[in-house]
Coordinates of C-alpha atoms and ligand atoms in Angstrom, one line a residue:
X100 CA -3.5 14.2 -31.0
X101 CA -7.1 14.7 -31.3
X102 CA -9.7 11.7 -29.9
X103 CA -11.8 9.9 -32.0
X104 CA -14.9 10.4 -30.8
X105 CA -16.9 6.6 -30.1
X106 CA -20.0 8.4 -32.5
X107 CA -17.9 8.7 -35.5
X108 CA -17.0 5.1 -35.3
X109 CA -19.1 2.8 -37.9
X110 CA -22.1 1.1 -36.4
X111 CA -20.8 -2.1 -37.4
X112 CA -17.8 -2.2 -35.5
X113 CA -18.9 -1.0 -32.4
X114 CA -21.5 -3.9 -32.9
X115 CA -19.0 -6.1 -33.4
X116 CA -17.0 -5.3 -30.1
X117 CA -20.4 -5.7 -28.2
X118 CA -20.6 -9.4 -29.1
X119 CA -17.3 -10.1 -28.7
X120 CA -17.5 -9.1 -25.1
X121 CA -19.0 -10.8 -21.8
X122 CA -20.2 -8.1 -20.5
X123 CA -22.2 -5.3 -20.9
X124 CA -21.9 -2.4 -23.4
X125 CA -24.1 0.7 -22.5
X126 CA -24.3 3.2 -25.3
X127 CA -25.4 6.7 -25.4
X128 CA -29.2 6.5 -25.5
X129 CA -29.6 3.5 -23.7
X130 CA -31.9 2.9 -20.7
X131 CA -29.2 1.8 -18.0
X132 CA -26.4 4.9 -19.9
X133 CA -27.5 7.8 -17.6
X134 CA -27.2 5.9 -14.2
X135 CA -24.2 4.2 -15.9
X136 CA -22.6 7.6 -16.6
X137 CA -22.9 9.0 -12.7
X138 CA -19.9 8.6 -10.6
X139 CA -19.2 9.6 -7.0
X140 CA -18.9 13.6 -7.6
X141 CA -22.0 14.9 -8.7
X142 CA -20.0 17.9 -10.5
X143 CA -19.1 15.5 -12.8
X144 CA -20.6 15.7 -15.8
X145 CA -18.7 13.6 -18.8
X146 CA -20.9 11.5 -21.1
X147 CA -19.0 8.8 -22.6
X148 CA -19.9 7.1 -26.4
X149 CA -19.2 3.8 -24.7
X150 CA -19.3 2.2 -20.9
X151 CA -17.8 -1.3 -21.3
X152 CA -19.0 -3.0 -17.5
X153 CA -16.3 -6.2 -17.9
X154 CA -16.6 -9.3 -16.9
X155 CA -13.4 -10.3 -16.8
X156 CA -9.9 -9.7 -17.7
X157 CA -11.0 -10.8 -21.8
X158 CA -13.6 -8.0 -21.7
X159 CA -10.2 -5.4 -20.5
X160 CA -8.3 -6.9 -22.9
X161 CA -10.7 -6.1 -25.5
X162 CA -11.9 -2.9 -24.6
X163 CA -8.0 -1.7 -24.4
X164 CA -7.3 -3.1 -27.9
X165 CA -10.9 -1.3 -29.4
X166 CA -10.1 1.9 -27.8
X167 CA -6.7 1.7 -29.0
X168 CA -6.9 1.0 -32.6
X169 CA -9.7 3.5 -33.0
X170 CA -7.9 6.2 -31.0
X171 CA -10.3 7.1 -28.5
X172 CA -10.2 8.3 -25.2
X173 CA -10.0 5.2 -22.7
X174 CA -10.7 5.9 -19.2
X175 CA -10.5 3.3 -16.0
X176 CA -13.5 3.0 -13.6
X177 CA -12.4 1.7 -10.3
X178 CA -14.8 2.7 -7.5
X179 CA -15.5 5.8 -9.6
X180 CA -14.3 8.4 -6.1
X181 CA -12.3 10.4 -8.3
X182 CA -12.5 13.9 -7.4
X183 CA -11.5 15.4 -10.8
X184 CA -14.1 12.4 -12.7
X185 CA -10.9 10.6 -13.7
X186 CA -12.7 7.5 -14.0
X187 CA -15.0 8.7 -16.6
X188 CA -14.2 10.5 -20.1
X189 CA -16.2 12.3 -22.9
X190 CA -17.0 11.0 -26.3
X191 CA -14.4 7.8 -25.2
X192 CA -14.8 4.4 -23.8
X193 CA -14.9 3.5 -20.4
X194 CA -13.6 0.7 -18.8
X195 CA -15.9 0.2 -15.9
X196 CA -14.6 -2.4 -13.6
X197 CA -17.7 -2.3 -11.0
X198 CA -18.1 -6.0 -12.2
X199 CA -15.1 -7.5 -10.7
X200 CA -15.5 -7.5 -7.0
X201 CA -14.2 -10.7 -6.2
X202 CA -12.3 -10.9 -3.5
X203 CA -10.2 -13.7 -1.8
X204 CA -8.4 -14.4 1.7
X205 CA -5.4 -16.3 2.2
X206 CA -5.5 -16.7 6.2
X207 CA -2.1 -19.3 6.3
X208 CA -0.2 -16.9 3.9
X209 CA -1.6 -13.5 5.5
X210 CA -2.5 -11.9 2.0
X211 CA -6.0 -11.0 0.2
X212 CA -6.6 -10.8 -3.2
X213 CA -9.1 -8.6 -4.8
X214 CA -10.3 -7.4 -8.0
X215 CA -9.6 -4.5 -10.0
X216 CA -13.2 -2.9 -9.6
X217 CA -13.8 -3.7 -5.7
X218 CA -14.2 -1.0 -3.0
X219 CA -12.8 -0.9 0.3
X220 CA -16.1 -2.1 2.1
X221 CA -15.5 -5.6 0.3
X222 CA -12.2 -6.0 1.1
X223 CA -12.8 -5.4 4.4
X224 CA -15.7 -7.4 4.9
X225 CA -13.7 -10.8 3.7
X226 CA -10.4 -9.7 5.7
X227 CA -12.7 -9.1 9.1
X228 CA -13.9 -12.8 9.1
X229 CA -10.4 -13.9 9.4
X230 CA -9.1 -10.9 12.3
X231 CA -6.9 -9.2 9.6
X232 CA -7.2 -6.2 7.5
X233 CA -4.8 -4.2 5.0
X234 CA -4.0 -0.5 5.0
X235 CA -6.6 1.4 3.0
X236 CA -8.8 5.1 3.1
X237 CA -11.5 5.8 5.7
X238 CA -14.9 5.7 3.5
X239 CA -15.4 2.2 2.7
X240 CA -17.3 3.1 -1.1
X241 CA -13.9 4.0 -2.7
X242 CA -12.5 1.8 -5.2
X243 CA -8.9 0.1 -4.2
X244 CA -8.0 0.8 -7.5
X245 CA -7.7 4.4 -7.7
X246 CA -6.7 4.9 -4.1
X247 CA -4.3 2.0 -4.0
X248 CA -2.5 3.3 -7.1
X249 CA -2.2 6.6 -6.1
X250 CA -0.8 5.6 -2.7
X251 CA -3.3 4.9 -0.4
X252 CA -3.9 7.0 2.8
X253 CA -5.8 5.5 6.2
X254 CA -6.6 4.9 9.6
X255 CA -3.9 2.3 9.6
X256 CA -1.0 4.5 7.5
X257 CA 1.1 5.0 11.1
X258 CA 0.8 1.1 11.5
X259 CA 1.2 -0.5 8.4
X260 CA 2.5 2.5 5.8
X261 CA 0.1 3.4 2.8
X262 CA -1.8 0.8 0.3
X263 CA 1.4 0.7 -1.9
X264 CA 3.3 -0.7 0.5
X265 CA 1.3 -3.2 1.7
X266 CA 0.9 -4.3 -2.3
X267 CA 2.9 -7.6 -3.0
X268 CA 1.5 -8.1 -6.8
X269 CA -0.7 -6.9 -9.4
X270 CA -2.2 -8.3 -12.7
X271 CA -2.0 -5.5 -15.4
X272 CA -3.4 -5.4 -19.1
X273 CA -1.5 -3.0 -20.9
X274 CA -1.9 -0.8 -23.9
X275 CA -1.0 -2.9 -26.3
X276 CA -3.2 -5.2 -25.3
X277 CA -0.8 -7.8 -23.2
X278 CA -1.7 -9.3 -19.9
X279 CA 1.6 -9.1 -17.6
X280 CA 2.0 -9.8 -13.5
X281 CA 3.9 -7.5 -11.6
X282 CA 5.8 -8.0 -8.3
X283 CA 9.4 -7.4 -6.5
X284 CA 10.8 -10.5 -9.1
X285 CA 8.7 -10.0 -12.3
X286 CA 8.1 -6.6 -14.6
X287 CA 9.6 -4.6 -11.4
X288 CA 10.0 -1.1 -13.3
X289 CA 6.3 -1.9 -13.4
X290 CA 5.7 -2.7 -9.9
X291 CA 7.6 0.4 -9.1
X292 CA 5.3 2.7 -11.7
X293 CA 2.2 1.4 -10.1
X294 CA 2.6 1.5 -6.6
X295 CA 2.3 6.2 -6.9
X296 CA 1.7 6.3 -10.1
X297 CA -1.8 5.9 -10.6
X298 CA -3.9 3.9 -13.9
X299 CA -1.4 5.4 -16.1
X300 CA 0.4 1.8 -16.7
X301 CA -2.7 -0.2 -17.6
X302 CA -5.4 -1.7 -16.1
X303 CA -4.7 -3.9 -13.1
X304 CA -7.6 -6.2 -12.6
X305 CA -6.5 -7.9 -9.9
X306 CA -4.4 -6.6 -6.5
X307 CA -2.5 -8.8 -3.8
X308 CA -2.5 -7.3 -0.6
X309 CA -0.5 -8.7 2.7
X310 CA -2.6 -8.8 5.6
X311 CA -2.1 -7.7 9.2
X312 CA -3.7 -9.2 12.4
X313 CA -6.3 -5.8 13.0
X314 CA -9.7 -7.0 14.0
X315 CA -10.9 -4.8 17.2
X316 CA -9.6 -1.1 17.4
X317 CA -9.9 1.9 19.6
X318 CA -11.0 4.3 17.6
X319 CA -13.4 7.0 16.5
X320 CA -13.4 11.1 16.9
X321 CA -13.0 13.3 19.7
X322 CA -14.7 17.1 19.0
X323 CA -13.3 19.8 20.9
X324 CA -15.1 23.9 20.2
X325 CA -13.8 25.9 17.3
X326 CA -12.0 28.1 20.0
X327 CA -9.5 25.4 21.3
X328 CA -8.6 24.7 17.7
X329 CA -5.1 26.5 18.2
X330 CA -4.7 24.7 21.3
X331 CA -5.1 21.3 19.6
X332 CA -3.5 21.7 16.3
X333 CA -0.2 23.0 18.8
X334 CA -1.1 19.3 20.2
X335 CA -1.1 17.4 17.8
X336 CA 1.8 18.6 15.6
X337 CA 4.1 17.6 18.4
X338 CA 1.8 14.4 19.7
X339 CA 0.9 12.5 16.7
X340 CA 4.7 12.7 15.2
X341 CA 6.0 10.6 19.0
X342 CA 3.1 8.8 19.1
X343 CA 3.6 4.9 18.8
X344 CA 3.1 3.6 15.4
X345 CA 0.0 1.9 16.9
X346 CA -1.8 5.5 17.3
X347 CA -3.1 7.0 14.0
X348 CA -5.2 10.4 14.0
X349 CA -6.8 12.8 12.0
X350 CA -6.9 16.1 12.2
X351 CA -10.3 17.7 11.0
X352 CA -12.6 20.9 10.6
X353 CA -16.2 19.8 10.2
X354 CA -19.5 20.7 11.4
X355 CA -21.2 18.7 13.4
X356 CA -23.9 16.5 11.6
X357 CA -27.9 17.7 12.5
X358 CA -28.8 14.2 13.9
X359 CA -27.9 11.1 15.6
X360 CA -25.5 10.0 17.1
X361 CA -24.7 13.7 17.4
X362 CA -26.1 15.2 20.6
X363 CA -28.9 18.3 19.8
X364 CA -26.9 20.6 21.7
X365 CA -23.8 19.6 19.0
X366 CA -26.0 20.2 15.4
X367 CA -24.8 22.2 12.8
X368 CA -22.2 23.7 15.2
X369 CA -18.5 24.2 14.0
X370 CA -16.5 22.1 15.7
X371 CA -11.8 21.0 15.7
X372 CA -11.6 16.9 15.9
X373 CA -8.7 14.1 15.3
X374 CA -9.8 11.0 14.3
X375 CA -8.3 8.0 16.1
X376 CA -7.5 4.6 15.4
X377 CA -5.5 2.7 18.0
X378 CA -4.4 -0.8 17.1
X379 CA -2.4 -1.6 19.9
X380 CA -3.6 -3.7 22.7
X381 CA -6.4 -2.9 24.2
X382 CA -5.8 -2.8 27.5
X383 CA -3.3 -0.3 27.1
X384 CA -5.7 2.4 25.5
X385 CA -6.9 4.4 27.5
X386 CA -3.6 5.1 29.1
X387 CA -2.8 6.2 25.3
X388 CA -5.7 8.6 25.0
X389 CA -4.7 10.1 28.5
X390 CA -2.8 12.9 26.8
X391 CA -5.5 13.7 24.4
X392 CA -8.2 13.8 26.6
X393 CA -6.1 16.0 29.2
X394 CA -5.3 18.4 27.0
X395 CA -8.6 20.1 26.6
X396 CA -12.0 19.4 27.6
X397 CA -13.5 17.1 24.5
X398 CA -17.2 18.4 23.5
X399 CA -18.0 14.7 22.1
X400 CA -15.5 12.1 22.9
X401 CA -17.0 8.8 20.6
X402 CA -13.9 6.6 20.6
X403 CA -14.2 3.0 21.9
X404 CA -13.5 -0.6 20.8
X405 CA -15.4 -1.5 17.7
X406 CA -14.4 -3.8 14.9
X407 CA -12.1 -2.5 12.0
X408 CA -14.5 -2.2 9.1
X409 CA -17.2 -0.2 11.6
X410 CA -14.7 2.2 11.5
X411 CA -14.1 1.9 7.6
X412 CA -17.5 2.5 6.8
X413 CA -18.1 5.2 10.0
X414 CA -18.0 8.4 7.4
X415 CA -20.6 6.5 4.6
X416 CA -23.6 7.7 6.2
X417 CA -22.7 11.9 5.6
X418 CA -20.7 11.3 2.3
X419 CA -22.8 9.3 0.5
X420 CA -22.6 9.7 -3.5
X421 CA -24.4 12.1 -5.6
X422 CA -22.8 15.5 -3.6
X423 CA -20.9 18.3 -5.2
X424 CA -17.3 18.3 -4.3
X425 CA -14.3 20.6 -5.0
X426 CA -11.1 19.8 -4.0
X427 CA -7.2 21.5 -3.0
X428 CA -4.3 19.3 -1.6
X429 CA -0.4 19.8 -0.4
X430 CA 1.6 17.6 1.5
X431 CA 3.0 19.2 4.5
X432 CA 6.5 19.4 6.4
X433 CA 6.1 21.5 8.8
X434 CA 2.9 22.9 10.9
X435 CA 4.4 25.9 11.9
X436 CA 2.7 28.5 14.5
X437 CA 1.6 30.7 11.2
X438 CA 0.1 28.2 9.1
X439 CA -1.8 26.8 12.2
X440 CA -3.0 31.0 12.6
X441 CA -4.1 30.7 8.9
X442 CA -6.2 27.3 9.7
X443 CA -7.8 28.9 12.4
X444 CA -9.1 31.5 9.9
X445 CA -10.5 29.6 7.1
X446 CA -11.7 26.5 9.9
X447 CA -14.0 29.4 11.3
X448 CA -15.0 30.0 7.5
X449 CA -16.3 26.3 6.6
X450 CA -18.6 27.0 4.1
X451 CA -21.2 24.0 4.1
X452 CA -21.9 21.3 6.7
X453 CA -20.1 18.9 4.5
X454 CA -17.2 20.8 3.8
X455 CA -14.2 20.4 5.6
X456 CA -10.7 20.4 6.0
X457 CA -8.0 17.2 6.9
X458 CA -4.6 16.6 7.8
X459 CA -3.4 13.1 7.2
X460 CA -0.5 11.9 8.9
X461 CA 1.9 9.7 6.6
X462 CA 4.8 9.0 8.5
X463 CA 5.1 5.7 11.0
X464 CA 5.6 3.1 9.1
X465 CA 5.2 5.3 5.8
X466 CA 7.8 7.2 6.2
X467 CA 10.0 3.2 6.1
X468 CA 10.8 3.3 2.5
X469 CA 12.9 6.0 0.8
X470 CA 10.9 8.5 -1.5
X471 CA 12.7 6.2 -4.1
X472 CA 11.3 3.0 -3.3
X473 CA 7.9 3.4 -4.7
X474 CA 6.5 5.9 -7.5
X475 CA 5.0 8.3 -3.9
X476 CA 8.0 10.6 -3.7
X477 CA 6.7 12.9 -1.0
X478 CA 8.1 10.0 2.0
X479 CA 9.4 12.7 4.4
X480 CA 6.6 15.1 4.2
X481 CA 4.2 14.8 7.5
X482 CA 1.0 15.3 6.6
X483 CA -1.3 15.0 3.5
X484 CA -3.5 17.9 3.8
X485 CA -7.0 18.2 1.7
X486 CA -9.2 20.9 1.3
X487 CA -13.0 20.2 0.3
X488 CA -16.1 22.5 -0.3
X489 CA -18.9 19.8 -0.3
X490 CA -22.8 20.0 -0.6
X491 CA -25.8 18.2 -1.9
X492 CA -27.0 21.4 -3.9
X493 CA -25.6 21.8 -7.8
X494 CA -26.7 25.5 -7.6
X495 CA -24.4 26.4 -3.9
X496 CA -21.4 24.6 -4.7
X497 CA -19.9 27.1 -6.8
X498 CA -20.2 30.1 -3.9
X499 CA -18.3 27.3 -2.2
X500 CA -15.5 27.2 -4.6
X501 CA -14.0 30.5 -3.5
X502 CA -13.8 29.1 0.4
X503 CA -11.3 26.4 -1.4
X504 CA -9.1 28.4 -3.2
X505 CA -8.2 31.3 -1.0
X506 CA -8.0 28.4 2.0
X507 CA -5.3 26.3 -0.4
X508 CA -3.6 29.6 -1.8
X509 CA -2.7 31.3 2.2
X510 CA -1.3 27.7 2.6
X511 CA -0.2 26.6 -0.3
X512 CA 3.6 28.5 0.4
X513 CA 3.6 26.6 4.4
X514 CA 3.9 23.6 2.2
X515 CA 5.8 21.0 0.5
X516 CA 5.3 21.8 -2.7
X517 CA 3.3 18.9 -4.4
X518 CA -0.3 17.3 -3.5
X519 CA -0.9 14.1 -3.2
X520 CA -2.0 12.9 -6.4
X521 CA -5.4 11.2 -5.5
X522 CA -6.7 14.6 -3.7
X523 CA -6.4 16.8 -6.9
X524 CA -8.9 17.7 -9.0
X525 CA -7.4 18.1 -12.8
X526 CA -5.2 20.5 -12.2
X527 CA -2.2 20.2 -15.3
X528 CA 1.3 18.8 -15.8
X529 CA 3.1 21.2 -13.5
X530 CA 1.0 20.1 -10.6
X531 CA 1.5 16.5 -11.6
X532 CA 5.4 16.5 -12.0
X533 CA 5.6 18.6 -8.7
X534 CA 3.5 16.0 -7.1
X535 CA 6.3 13.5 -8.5
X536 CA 9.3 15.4 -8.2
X537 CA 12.7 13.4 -9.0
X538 CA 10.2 10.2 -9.6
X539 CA 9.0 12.3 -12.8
X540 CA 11.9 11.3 -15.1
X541 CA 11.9 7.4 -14.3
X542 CA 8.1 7.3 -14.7
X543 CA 8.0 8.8 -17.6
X544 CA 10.8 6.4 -19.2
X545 CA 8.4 3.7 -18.3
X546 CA 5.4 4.9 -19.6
X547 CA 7.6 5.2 -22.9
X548 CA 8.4 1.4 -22.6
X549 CA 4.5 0.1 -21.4
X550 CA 2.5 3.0 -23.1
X551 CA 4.4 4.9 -25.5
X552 CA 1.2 6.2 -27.2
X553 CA -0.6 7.1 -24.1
X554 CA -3.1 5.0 -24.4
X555 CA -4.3 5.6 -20.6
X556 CA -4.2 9.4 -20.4
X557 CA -7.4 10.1 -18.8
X558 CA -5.7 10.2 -15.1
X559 CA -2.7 12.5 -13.7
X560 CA -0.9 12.0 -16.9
X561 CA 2.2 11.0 -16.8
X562 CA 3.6 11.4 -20.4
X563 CA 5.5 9.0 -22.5
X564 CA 9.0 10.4 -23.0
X565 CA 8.2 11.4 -27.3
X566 CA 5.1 13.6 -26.0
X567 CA 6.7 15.2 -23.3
X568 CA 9.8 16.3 -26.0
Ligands
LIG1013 C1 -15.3 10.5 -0.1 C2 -13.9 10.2 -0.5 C3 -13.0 9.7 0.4 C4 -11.7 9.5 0.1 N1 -10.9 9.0 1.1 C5 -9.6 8.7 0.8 C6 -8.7 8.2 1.8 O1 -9.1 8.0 2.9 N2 -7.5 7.9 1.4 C7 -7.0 8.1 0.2 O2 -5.9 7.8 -0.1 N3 -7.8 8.6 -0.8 C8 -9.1 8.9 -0.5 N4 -9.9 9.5 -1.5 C9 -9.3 9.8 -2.8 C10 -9.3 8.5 -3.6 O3 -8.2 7.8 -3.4 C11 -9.3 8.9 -5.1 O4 -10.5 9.6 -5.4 C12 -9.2 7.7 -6.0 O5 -9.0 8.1 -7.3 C13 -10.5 6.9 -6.0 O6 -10.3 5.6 -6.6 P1 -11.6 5.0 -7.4 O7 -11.1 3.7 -7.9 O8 -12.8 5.0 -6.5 O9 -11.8 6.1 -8.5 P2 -12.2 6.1 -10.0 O10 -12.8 7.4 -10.3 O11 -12.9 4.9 -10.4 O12 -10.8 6.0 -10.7 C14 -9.8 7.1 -10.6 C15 -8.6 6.8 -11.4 O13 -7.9 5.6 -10.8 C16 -7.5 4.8 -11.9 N5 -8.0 3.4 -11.6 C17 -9.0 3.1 -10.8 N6 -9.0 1.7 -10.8 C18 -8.1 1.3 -11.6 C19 -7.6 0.0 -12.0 N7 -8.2 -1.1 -11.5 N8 -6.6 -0.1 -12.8 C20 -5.9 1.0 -13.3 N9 -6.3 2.2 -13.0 C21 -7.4 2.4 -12.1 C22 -7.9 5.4 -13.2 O14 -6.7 5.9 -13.8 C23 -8.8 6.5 -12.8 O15 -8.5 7.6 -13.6 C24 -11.2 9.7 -1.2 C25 -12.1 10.2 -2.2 C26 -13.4 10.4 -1.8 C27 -14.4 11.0 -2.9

């Protein structure tokens, strides 16, 4: 089905949605449209016919029934982090949530709720004030609701499993224009869809997390020299899986920022690190880090005590937005002696001095429900690994790209098969369904039911039952 475009739509009615809403509309041509356009990825280039910036859950509503009965393309603006521009479209409506940051703590009960357009560094902020914090990502500017809906990978994933399964509710408008609450009693297919399977269900404006007494953590990274990278990664594979569930960490290539807190001697120099958290007691830390710190002499070694959302908002500074980024996932079993020879290869090859390479555990207390439980199928796998070329400069990213690719495709058969789905750029349906696996069918029976048009199809599309026959 081809998109109506939002120009070929009479002047009249896209007048008459812009009164009927609280909010703003920013059309092409306007003043505020090109900085209203930009989102996190600079490669991102889509220019919507309308941004709708809600105020509330009437301005969704409305903005899901225009783009509905005129058939355009409808795309959900979280925190607008999405690496393929998922929260932006062309020619279509955008639903940009960055109006509805409220956020509110319940200390008694232990839960926080916050709206559908908030970023981490708001949630974290009220949750800090009261000792507790939920399980989220490690840059604080990325919107909860892209990364909560695709899963949600942290600092605090050993401890207290991914975003999705610290999610005890969500309020959801959906396609046909219906406002529905979703939680282990009520609409549970839906609760099931959303926690994995990204904005594909509706829009949720409003997200009810379960809090977890995490105030102070030991926590930050240890650099070793590119040579000792073997040594480590043989480390860690075998250290992070018996680690306590209280010990989270990282595994990174990077290059070393030119300036502080990084010493001179460190600048622009290639560099192995794991990024801790530890949010077990404190007095028992260091005895934790023993291990790691015995196991080869650290070139920087910046983990300490500092409070949670220091931590969360640690990475802010070198990824701000605006840069150019390009992006390969898998998951990963298995970090067997070959792959970790491959690494060592393409680590020593890091393109850019933002560039880099990750491996996210997700077991602990993610690997607690079955690959069943939730929409996230990938429940055994070990580690979420990401591959991204990054720089500031539109004209270098592209020599990058190459760095990416052949990285992914020499370790794309030492893994699991599927990506996780909030690390891919847009990359098709096979990629989506083998990111889903088994979870395919049963999502897409209840897109059928809550979006049998495909209403919200900007995203990893999952496709209602009719379009996929
Ligand atoms: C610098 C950086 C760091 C990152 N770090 C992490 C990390 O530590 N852990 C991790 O798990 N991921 C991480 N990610 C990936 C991140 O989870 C995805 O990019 C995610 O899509 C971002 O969500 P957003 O709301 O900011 O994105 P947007 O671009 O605003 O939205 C992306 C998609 O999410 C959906 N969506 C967003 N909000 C809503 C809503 N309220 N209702 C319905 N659908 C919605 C839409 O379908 C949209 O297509 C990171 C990304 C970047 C760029």
């Amino acid at each position: 089905m081809q998109d109506t475009l939002v120009k070929d739509l009479a002047a009249d009615k896209i007048d008459q949605f812009g009164s009927s809403l609280r909010g703003t509309m920013i059309r092409q041509g306007d003043e505020r449209y090109e900085q209203a356009r930009k989102v996190y990825n600079a490669m991102i280039d889509k220019r919507p016919g309308l941004i709708v910036q809600c105020a509330d859950v009437a301005d969704v509503t409305t903005a899901v029934n225009f783009a509905r009965e005129n058939k355009t393309a409808l795309a959900i603006r979280g925190g607008g982090h999405n690496g393929g521009g998922l929260g932006i479209c062309e020619g279509g409506v955008v639903i940009d949530l960055s109006r509805m940051r409220g956020v509110r703590v319940d200390p008694k009960a232990r839960t926080v709720r916050a709206e559908g357009g908030c970023v981490w560094g708001d949630v974290d902020h009220a949750t800090h004030a009261f000792g507790l914090a939920t399980a989220s990502g490690i840059i604080s500017t990325t919107g909860v609701g892209g990364l909560t809906l695709g899963g949600g990978i942290g600092h605090l994933t050993r401890k207290c499993g991914l975003s999705i399964d610290n999610l005890l509710e969500v309020d959801v408008v959906l396609a046909d224009g219906r406002f529905v609450t979703a939680n282990a009693q009520e609409n549970q297919d839906l609760f099931w869809a959303v926690r994995g399977g990204g904005g594909n269900f509706g829009v949720v404006t409003s997200f009810l997390f379960k809090l977890h007494p995490i105030s102070t953590v030991y926590a930050g990274p240890i650099l070793w020299n590119l040579d000792q990278a073997g040594e480590i990664l043989r480390f860690y594979r075998k250290f992070i899986v018996n680690a306590p569930e209280d010990l989270n960490g990282f595994f990174a290539f990077l290059v070393v920022p030119p300036g502080p807190p990084f010493p001179e001697a460190l600048h622009n120099k290639k560099m192995c690190g794991i990024i801790w958290c530890y949010t077990g007691p404190l007095d028992k830390a260091e005895e934790t880090f023993k291990p790691v710190r015995a196991v080869a002499k650290p070139a920087l070694d910046f983990v300490g005590p500092i409070p949670h959302p220091a931590l969360q908002s640690m990475f802010d500074p070198i990824y701000p937005p605006g840069l150019q980024w390009y992006w390969r996932a898998d998951f990963v079993n298995e970090l067997t002696d070959e792959a970790i020879a491959l690494h060592l290869k393409y680590g020593a090859a890091l393109p850019s001095m933002h560039s880099t390479m990750h491996l996210y555990p997700i077991d602990g207390a993610a690997h607690r429900p079955s690959k069943n439980d939730t929409a996230f199928s990938y429940r055994g796998s070990q580690w979420a690994e990401v591959i991204v070329a990054v720089d500031p400069d539109a004209t270098k990213i592209q020599g990058l790209i190459p760095w990416v690719k052949d990285y992914w495709s020499a370790l794309h058969p030492h893994s699991a098969g599927g990506a996780y789905v909030n690390f891919m750029m847009e990359e098709g349906q096979e990629r989506v369904q083998a990111s889903f696996r088994d979870n395919y069918a049963r999502l897409a029976k209840i897109k059928t039911e809550y979006d049998p048009t495909n209403v919200f199809r900007v995203n990893q599309n999952i496709r209602p039952a009719a379009a996929t026959a």
